Short mmCIF file of C-alpha atoms in Angstrom, two decimals:
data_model
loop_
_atom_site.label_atom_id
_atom_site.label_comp_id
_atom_site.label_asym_id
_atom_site.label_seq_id
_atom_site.Cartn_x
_atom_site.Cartn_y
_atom_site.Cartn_z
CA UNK A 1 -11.36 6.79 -32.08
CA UNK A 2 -8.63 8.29 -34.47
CA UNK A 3 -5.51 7.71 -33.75
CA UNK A 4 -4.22 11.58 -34.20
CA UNK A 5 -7.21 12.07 -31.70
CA UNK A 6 -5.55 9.99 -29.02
CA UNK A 7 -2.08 11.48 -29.48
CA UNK A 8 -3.41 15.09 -28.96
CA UNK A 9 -6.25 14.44 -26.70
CA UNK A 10 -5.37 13.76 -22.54
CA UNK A 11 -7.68 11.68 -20.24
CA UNK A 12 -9.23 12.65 -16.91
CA UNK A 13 -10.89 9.88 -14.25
CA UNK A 14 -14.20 10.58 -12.76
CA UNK A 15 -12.43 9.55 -9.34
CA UNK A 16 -13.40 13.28 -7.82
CA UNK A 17 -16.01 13.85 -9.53
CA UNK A 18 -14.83 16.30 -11.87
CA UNK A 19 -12.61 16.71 -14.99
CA UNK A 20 -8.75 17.31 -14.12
CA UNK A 21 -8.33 19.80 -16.36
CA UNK A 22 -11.53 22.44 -16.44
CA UNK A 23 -13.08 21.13 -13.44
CA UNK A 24 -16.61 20.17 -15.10
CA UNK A 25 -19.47 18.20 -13.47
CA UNK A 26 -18.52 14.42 -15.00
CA UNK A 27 -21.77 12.98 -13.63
CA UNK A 28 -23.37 10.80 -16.04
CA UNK A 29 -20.36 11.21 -18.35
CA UNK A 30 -18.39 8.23 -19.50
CA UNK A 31 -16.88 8.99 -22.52
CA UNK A 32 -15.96 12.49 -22.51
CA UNK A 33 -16.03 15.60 -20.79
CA UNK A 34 -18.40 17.80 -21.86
CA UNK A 35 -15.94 20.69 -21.75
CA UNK A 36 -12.74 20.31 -22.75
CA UNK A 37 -13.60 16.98 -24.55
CA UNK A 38 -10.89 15.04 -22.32
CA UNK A 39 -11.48 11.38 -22.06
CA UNK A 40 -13.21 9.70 -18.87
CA UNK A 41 -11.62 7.00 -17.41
CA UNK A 42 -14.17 5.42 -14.95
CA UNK A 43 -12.48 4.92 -11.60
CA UNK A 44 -15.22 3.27 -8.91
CA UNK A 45 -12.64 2.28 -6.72
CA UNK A 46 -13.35 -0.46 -3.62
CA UNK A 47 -12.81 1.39 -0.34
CA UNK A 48 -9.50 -0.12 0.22
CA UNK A 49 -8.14 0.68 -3.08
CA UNK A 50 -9.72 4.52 -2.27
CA UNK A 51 -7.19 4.43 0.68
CA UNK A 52 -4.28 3.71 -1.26
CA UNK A 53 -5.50 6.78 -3.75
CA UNK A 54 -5.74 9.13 -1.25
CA UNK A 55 -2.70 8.08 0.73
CA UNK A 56 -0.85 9.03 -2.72
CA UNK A 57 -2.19 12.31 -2.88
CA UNK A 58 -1.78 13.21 0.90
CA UNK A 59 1.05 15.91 1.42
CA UNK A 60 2.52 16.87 4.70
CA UNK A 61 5.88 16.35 6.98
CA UNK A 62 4.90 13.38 8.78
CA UNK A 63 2.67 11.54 6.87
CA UNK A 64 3.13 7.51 5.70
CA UNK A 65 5.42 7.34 2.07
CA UNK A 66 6.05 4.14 2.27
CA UNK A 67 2.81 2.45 1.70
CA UNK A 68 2.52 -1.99 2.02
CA UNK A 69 -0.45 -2.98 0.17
CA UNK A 70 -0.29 -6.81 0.70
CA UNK A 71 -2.86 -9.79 0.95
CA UNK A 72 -3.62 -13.01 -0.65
CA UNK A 73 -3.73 -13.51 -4.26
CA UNK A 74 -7.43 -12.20 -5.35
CA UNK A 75 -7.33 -8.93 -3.28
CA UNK A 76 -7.49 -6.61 -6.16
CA UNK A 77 -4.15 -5.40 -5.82
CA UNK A 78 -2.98 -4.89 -9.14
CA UNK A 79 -6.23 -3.45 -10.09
CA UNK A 80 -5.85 -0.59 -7.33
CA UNK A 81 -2.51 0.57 -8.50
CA UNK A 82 -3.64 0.43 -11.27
CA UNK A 83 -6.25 2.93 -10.98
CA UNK A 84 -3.64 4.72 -8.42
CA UNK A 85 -1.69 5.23 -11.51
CA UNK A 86 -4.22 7.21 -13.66
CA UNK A 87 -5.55 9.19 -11.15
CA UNK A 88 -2.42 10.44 -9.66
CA UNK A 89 -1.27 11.32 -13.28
CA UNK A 90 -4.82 13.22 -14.21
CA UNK A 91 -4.97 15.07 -11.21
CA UNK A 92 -0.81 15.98 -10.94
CA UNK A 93 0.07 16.55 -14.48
CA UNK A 94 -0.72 19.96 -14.91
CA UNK A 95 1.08 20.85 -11.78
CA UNK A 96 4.22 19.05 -12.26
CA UNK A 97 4.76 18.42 -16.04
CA UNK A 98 7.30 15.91 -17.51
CA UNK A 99 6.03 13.89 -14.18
CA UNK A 100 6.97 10.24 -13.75
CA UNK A 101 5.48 7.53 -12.07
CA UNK A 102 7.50 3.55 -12.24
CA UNK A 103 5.35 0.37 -12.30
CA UNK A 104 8.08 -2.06 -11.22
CA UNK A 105 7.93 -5.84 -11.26
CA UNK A 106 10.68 -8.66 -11.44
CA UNK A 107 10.07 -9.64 -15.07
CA UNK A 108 8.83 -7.66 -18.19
CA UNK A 109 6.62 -10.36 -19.63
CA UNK A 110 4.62 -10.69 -16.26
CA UNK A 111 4.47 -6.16 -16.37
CA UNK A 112 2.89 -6.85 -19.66
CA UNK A 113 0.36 -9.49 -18.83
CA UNK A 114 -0.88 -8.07 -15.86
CA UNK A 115 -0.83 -4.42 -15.99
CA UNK A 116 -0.13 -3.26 -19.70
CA UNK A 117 -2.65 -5.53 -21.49
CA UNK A 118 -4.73 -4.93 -18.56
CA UNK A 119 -4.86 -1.06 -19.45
CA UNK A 120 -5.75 -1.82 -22.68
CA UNK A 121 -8.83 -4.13 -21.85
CA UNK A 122 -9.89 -1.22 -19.14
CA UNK A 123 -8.89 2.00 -21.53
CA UNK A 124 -8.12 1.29 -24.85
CA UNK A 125 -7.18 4.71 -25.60
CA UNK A 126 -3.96 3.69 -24.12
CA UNK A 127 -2.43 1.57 -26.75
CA UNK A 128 -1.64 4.91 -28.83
CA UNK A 129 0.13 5.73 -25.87
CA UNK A 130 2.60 3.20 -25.46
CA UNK A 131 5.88 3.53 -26.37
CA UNK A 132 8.40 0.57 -26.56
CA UNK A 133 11.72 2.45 -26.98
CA UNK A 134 14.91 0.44 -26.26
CA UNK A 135 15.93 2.34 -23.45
CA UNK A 136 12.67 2.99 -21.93
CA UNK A 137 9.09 1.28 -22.40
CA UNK A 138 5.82 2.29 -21.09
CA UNK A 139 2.98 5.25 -21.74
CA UNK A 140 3.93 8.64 -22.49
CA UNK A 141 1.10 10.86 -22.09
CA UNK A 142 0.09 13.93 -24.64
CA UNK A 143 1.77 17.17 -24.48
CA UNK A 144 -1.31 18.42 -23.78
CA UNK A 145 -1.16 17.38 -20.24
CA UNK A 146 2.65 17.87 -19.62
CA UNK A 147 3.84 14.54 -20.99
CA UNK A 148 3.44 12.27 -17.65
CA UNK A 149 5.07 9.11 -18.06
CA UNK A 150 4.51 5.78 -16.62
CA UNK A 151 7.61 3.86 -17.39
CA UNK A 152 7.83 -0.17 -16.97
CA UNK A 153 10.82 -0.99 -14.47
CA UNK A 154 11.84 -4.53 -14.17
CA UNK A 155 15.11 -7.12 -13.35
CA UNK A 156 15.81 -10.05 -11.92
CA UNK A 157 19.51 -9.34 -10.44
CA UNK A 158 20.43 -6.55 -8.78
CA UNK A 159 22.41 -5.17 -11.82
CA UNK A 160 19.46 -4.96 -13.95
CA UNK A 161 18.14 -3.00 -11.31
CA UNK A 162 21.03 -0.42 -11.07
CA UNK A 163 19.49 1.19 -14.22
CA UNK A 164 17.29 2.76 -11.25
CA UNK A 165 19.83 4.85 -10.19
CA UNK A 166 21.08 5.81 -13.63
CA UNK A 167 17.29 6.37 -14.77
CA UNK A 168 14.75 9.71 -14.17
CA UNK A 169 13.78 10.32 -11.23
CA UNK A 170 10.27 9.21 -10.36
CA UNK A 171 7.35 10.92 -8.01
CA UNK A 172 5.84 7.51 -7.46
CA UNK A 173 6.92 4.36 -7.78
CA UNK A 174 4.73 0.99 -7.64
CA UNK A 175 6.11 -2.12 -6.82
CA UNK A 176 3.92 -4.98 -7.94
CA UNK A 177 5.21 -8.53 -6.32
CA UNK A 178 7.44 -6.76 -4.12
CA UNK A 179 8.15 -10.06 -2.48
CA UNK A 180 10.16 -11.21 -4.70
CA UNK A 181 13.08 -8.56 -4.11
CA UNK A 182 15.36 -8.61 -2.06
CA UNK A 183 15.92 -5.66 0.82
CA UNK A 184 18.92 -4.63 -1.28
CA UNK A 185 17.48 -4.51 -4.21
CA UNK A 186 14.00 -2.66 -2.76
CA UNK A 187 16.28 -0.05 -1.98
CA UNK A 188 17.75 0.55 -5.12
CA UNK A 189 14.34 0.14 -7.09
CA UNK A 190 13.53 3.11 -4.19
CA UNK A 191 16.55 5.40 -5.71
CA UNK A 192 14.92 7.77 -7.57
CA UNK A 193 11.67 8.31 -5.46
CA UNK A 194 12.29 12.21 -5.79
CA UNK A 195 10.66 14.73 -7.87
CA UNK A 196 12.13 18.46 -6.98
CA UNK A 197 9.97 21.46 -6.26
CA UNK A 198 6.92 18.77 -4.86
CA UNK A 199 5.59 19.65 -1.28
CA UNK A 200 6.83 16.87 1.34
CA UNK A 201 5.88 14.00 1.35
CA UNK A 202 4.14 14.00 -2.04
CA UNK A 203 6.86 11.76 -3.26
CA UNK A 204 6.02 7.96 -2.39
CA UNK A 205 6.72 3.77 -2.75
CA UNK A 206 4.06 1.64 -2.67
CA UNK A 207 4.74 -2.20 -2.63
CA UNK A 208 2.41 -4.46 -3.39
CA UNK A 209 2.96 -7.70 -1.83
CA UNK A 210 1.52 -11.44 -1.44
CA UNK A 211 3.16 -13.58 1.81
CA UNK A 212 6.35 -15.57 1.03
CA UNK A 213 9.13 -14.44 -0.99
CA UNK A 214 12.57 -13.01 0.22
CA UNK A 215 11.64 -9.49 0.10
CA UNK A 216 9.25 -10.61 2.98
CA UNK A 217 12.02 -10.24 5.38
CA UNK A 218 11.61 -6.50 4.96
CA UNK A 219 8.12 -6.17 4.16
CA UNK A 220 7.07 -8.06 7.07
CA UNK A 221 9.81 -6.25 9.39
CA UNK A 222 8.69 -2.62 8.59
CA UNK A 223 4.73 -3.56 7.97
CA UNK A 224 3.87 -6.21 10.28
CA UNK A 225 6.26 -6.21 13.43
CA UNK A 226 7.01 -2.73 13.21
CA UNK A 227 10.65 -2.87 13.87
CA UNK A 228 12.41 -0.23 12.71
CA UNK A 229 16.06 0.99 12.92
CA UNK A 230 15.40 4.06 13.98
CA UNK A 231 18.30 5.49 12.78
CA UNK A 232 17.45 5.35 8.90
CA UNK A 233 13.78 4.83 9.19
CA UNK A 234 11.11 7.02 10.73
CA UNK A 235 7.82 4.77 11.71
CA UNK A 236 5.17 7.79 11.02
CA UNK A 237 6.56 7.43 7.14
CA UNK A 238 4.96 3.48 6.95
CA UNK A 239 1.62 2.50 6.18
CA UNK A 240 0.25 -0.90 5.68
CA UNK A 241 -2.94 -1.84 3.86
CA UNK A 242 -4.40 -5.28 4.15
CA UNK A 243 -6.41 -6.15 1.16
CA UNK A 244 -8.60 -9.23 0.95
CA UNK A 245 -10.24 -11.29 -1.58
CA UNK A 246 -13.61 -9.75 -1.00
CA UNK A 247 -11.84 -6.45 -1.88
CA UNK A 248 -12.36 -7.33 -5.56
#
């Protein structure tokens, strides 16, 4: 693969069965799509990790947008938001161009190791998509499909994390090791979880969570014992998801 090819040429995922963009048959077809010459990212999800994809895409006034995916270590977490990622920006792009999506963890090194060199050992396409600017870091998509973005959040102290607030706003935001923030600074990761003219509830959080941690006060208030102040927080807008190793 050329590099200029990358740059001009988007990406679809075989997730429904058809191409994102011209809506062609992608049975049988891996590489490309035999239509608009898009490439195929092969998304076979696990049926857990199928939930969490079609919780994403699932509009309406009342539905979960706050989604817990937690477990033990093993549970194919990060591989699910992962695939979450692509296939939200594939099948949203051309709708909502310029979209953004956050993948958020506490330290950059750990975003790298575990999700962006990840990418490139599942879809090496994407390294001619990565940008490293000073400001911002993560995949900018071609114009082709609306320049999506999928920006790398990350901070240890709740400072760091105020660039959330002073940042784009973001349709979706993952939160991988959500454990290991506080409730304070959850919220202000949640900031910009807004994207204007979207139906309701198409803008959402997921956290992605293993037990321990001092984020698990909130985690395991809101997802487990289901206590809620209902004065701020409406229980029809959570969702848990309990992954397991088997999930893999």
């Amino acid at each position: 693969m050329a590099k200029k090819d990358a740059e001009i040429i988007g990406f679809t995922t075989d997730y429904l069965g058809r191409c994102a963009q011209c809506k062609a048959d992608l049975a049988d077809h891996r590489g490309s799509c035999p239509k608009c010459h898009l490439f195929v990212f092969h998304v076979r999800p696990q049926p857990k990790q199928r939930e969490l994809i079609d919780l994403c895409l699932a509009t309406g006034t009342d539905i979960p947008v706050s989604l817990g995916y937690g477990g033990s270590r093993g549970a194919a977490k990060s591989r699910g938001m992962r695939d979450a990622i692509l296939v939200l920006i594939s099948e949203l792009c051309y709708t909502y161009p310029g979209m953004v999506i956050y993948l958020v963890r506490q330290v950059l090194g750990d975003l790298f190791k575990n999700h962006v060199n990840e990418y490139y050992l599942e879809h090496p396409e994407m390294k001619e998509w990565f940008y490293n600017g000073q400001q911002e870091k993560g995949f900018i998509f071609p114009e082709s499909m609306g320049s999506p973005r999928l920006l790398l959040g990350y901070g240890d102290t709740l400072k760091d994390l105020e660039r959330f607030t002073k940042g784009p706003q973001s349709m979706f935001i993952f939160t991988d090791q959500a454990e290991a923030f506080t409730e304070t600074e959850l919220g202000t990761i949640r900031s910009p979880n807004r994207w204007p003219g979207s139906p309701p509830g198409l803008e959402k959080i997921i956290y992605g969570f293993n037990p321990g941690g001092p984020g698990m006060v909130y985690l395991a208030r809101v997802f487990f014992r289901k206590e809620f102040d209902l004065d701020r927080e409406n229980p029809a807008r959570f969702r848990f998801l309990q992954g397991y190793g088997w999930d893999n």
